[in-house]
GROMACS .gro file of C-alpha atoms in nm:
model
  152
    1ILE     CA    1   1.799  -0.764  -0.702
    2SER     CA    2   1.515  -1.005  -0.720
    3SER     CA    3   1.336  -1.131  -0.385
    4ALA     CA    4   1.429  -1.497  -0.495
    5ASN     CA    5   1.801  -1.383  -0.470
    6SER     CA    6   1.718  -1.222  -0.156
    7TRP     CA    7   1.537  -1.522  -0.018
    8LYS     CA    8   1.840  -1.743  -0.124
    9ARG     CA    9   2.071  -1.510   0.066
   10LEU     CA   10   1.839  -1.542   0.370
   11GLN     CA   11   1.834  -1.946   0.320
   12SER     CA   12   2.220  -1.974   0.317
   13THR     CA   13   2.215  -1.715   0.635
   14VAL     CA   14   1.996  -1.924   0.829
   15TYR     CA   15   2.135  -2.249   0.748
   16GLY     CA   16   2.469  -2.149   0.791
   17LEU     CA   17   2.405  -2.005   1.147
   18GLN     CA   18   2.509  -2.234   1.466
   19THR     CA   19   2.363  -2.066   1.764
   20ASN     CA   20   1.993  -2.081   1.865
   21SER     CA   21   1.957  -1.701   1.908
   22ASN     CA   22   2.106  -1.632   1.579
   23LYS     CA   23   1.852  -1.931   1.422
   24LEU     CA   24   1.581  -1.749   1.588
   25LEU     CA   25   1.691  -1.407   1.455
   26SER     CA   26   1.699  -1.521   1.096
   27LEU     CA   27   1.398  -1.700   1.151
   28THR     CA   28   1.204  -1.370   1.263
   29LEU     CA   29   1.381  -1.166   0.955
   30THR     CA   30   1.283  -1.444   0.729
   31ARG     CA   31   0.907  -1.406   0.844
   32LYS     CA   32   0.906  -1.034   0.828
   33ILE     CA   33   1.044  -1.059   0.457
   34MET     CA   34   0.797  -1.313   0.393
   35ASN     CA   35   0.496  -1.090   0.557
   36LEU     CA   36   0.612  -0.811   0.306
   37ARG     CA   37   0.518  -1.044   0.026
   38ASN     CA   38   0.159  -1.121   0.162
   39PHE     CA   39  -0.036  -0.807   0.087
   40GLU     CA   40  -0.344  -0.916   0.301
   41ASN     CA   41  -0.109  -0.889   0.602
   42LEU     CA   42  -0.004  -0.527   0.528
   43ARG     CA   43  -0.126  -0.264   0.733
   44VAL     CA   44  -0.105  -0.033   0.458
   45TRP     CA   45  -0.308  -0.241   0.233
   46GLN     CA   46  -0.574  -0.297   0.503
   47GLU     CA   47  -0.605   0.061   0.532
   48ALA     CA   48  -0.642   0.141   0.162
   49ARG     CA   49  -0.928  -0.081   0.161
   50LEU     CA   50  -1.103   0.103   0.380
   51LEU     CA   51  -1.018   0.405   0.202
   52VAL     CA   52  -1.156   0.274  -0.103
   53THR     CA   53  -1.455   0.129   0.058
   54ALA     CA   54  -1.535   0.487   0.224
   55ILE     CA   55  -1.490   0.695  -0.111
   56TYR     CA   56  -1.720   0.410  -0.287
   57LYS     CA   57  -1.985   0.474  -0.034
   58MET     CA   58  -1.950   0.851  -0.032
   59MET     CA   59  -1.993   0.854  -0.408
   60GLN     CA   60  -2.258   0.628  -0.424
   61THR     CA   61  -2.544   0.844  -0.500
   62CYS     CA   62  -2.324   1.093  -0.721
   63ASN     CA   63  -2.468   1.164  -1.054
   64ASP     CA   64  -2.136   1.290  -1.213
   65TYR     CA   65  -2.064   0.968  -1.346
   66GLY     CA   66  -1.737   1.073  -1.501
   67PHE     CA   67  -1.599   1.217  -1.169
   68ARG     CA   68  -1.755   0.919  -0.953
   69ASP     CA   69  -1.563   0.667  -1.184
   70GLN     CA   70  -1.249   0.860  -1.177
   71ILE     CA   71  -1.219   0.922  -0.814
   72GLN     CA   72  -1.304   0.567  -0.753
   73ARG     CA   73  -1.042   0.430  -0.989
   74ALA     CA   74  -0.754   0.639  -0.864
   75SER     CA   75  -0.879   0.516  -0.510
   76LEU     CA   76  -0.879   0.174  -0.632
   77SER     CA   77  -0.561   0.188  -0.790
   78ILE     CA   78  -0.378   0.271  -0.425
   79MET     CA   79  -0.509  -0.057  -0.285
   80ASN     CA   80  -0.455  -0.276  -0.600
   81ASN     CA   81  -0.085  -0.138  -0.671
   82ILE     CA   82   0.014  -0.242  -0.311
   83ALA     CA   83  -0.129  -0.557  -0.382
   84GLU     CA   84   0.010  -0.614  -0.729
   85GLY     CA   85   0.358  -0.499  -0.623
   86SER     CA   86   0.370  -0.728  -0.325
   87GLU     CA   87   0.325  -1.041  -0.563
   88SER     CA   88   0.539  -0.899  -0.838
   89GLY     CA   89   0.841  -1.119  -0.757
   90SER     CA   90   1.126  -0.860  -0.731
   91ASP     CA   91   1.190  -0.551  -0.523
   92LYS     CA   92   1.261  -0.300  -0.802
   93ALA     CA   93   0.900  -0.413  -0.932
   94TYR     CA   94   0.751  -0.362  -0.581
   95ILE     CA   95   0.876  -0.025  -0.522
   96ARG     CA   96   0.759   0.075  -0.888
   97TYR     CA   97   0.424  -0.037  -0.801
   98LEU     CA   98   0.440   0.159  -0.487
   99ASN     CA   99   0.500   0.481  -0.644
  100ILE     CA  100   0.217   0.419  -0.880
  101ALA     CA  101   0.001   0.391  -0.566
  102HIS     CA  102   0.176   0.679  -0.397
  103GLY     CA  103   0.094   0.867  -0.722
  104SER     CA  104  -0.276   0.766  -0.688
  105CYS     CA  105  -0.309   0.914  -0.329
  106ALA     CA  106  -0.195   1.268  -0.448
  107GLU     CA  107  -0.469   1.205  -0.725
  108VAL     CA  108  -0.749   1.108  -0.473
  109LYS     CA  109  -0.626   1.419  -0.241
  110SER     CA  110  -0.672   1.651  -0.529
  111MET     CA  111  -1.006   1.511  -0.642
  112LEU     CA  112  -1.124   1.534  -0.263
  113TYR     CA  113  -1.091   1.919  -0.289
  114LEU     CA  114  -1.293   1.935  -0.582
  115CYS     CA  115  -1.564   1.703  -0.405
  116GLU     CA  116  -1.608   1.949  -0.156
  117THR     CA  117  -1.624   2.240  -0.405
  118LEU     CA  118  -1.903   2.066  -0.600
  119ASP     CA  119  -2.094   1.975  -0.314
  120TYR     CA  120  -2.041   1.603  -0.325
  121CYS     CA  121  -1.922   1.585   0.025
  122SER     CA  122  -1.885   1.802   0.314
  123SER     CA  123  -1.557   1.974   0.461
  124GLU     CA  124  -1.572   1.729   0.723
  125LYS     CA  125  -1.570   1.472   0.507
  126ARG     CA  126  -1.306   1.553   0.281
  127GLN     CA  127  -1.104   1.638   0.590
  128GLU     CA  128  -1.165   1.276   0.736
  129LEU     CA  129  -1.087   1.088   0.401
  130GLN     CA  130  -0.782   1.314   0.338
  131SER     CA  131  -0.666   1.203   0.698
  132LYS     CA  132  -0.688   0.852   0.623
  133LEU     CA  133  -0.519   0.906   0.288
  134SER     CA  134  -0.229   1.095   0.425
  135MET     CA  135  -0.168   0.789   0.659
  136VAL     CA  136  -0.168   0.538   0.374
  137SER     CA  137   0.044   0.757   0.175
  138SER     CA  138   0.265   0.781   0.465
  139GLN     CA  139   0.289   0.414   0.492
  140ILE     CA  140   0.335   0.354   0.125
  141TYR     CA  141   0.658   0.571   0.150
  142LYS     CA  142   0.790   0.394   0.480
  143LEU     CA  143   0.724   0.086   0.314
  144THR     CA  144   0.939   0.209  -0.002
  145ALA     CA  145   1.208   0.319   0.208
  146TYR     CA  146   1.230  -0.009   0.388
  147LEU     CA  147   1.234  -0.173   0.067
  148LYS     CA  148   1.510   0.044  -0.087
  149ASN     CA  149   1.730   0.053   0.230
  150ASN     CA  150   1.690  -0.293   0.427
  151ILE     CA  151   1.647  -0.563   0.145
  152LYS     CA  152   1.949  -0.625  -0.030
   0.00000   0.00000   0.00000
């Protein structure tokens, strides 16, 4: 169901309610749903942005250009697919973009092991970035579950 249809249902609910407490609750729900469509307000996008920045900085001096390009593009894919999904116009498309972002998390996680093996980063740096990555991956999963279960 498109977010336009969800929005229309929400508006009709808001306008149909008579009590102040119900109006306040509906207004809160409306704001919450609209915040899901503004990617800059999403904590998951903000955390993904920090992760991308950390990976770009870590790989700045790496001379293995193919590896560097791939891990940077994969990390960037996480952030950009969250943003693109939020602007996609439908919950189904949003979920599809979040699934792509989630897959990119797995790609970056895998590449970080190789990054350590090839001495492009320390074990501590790999663990630090994988911890951030796990948090982002978990947030993507939770946002996807929310969209699947709570937005009709």
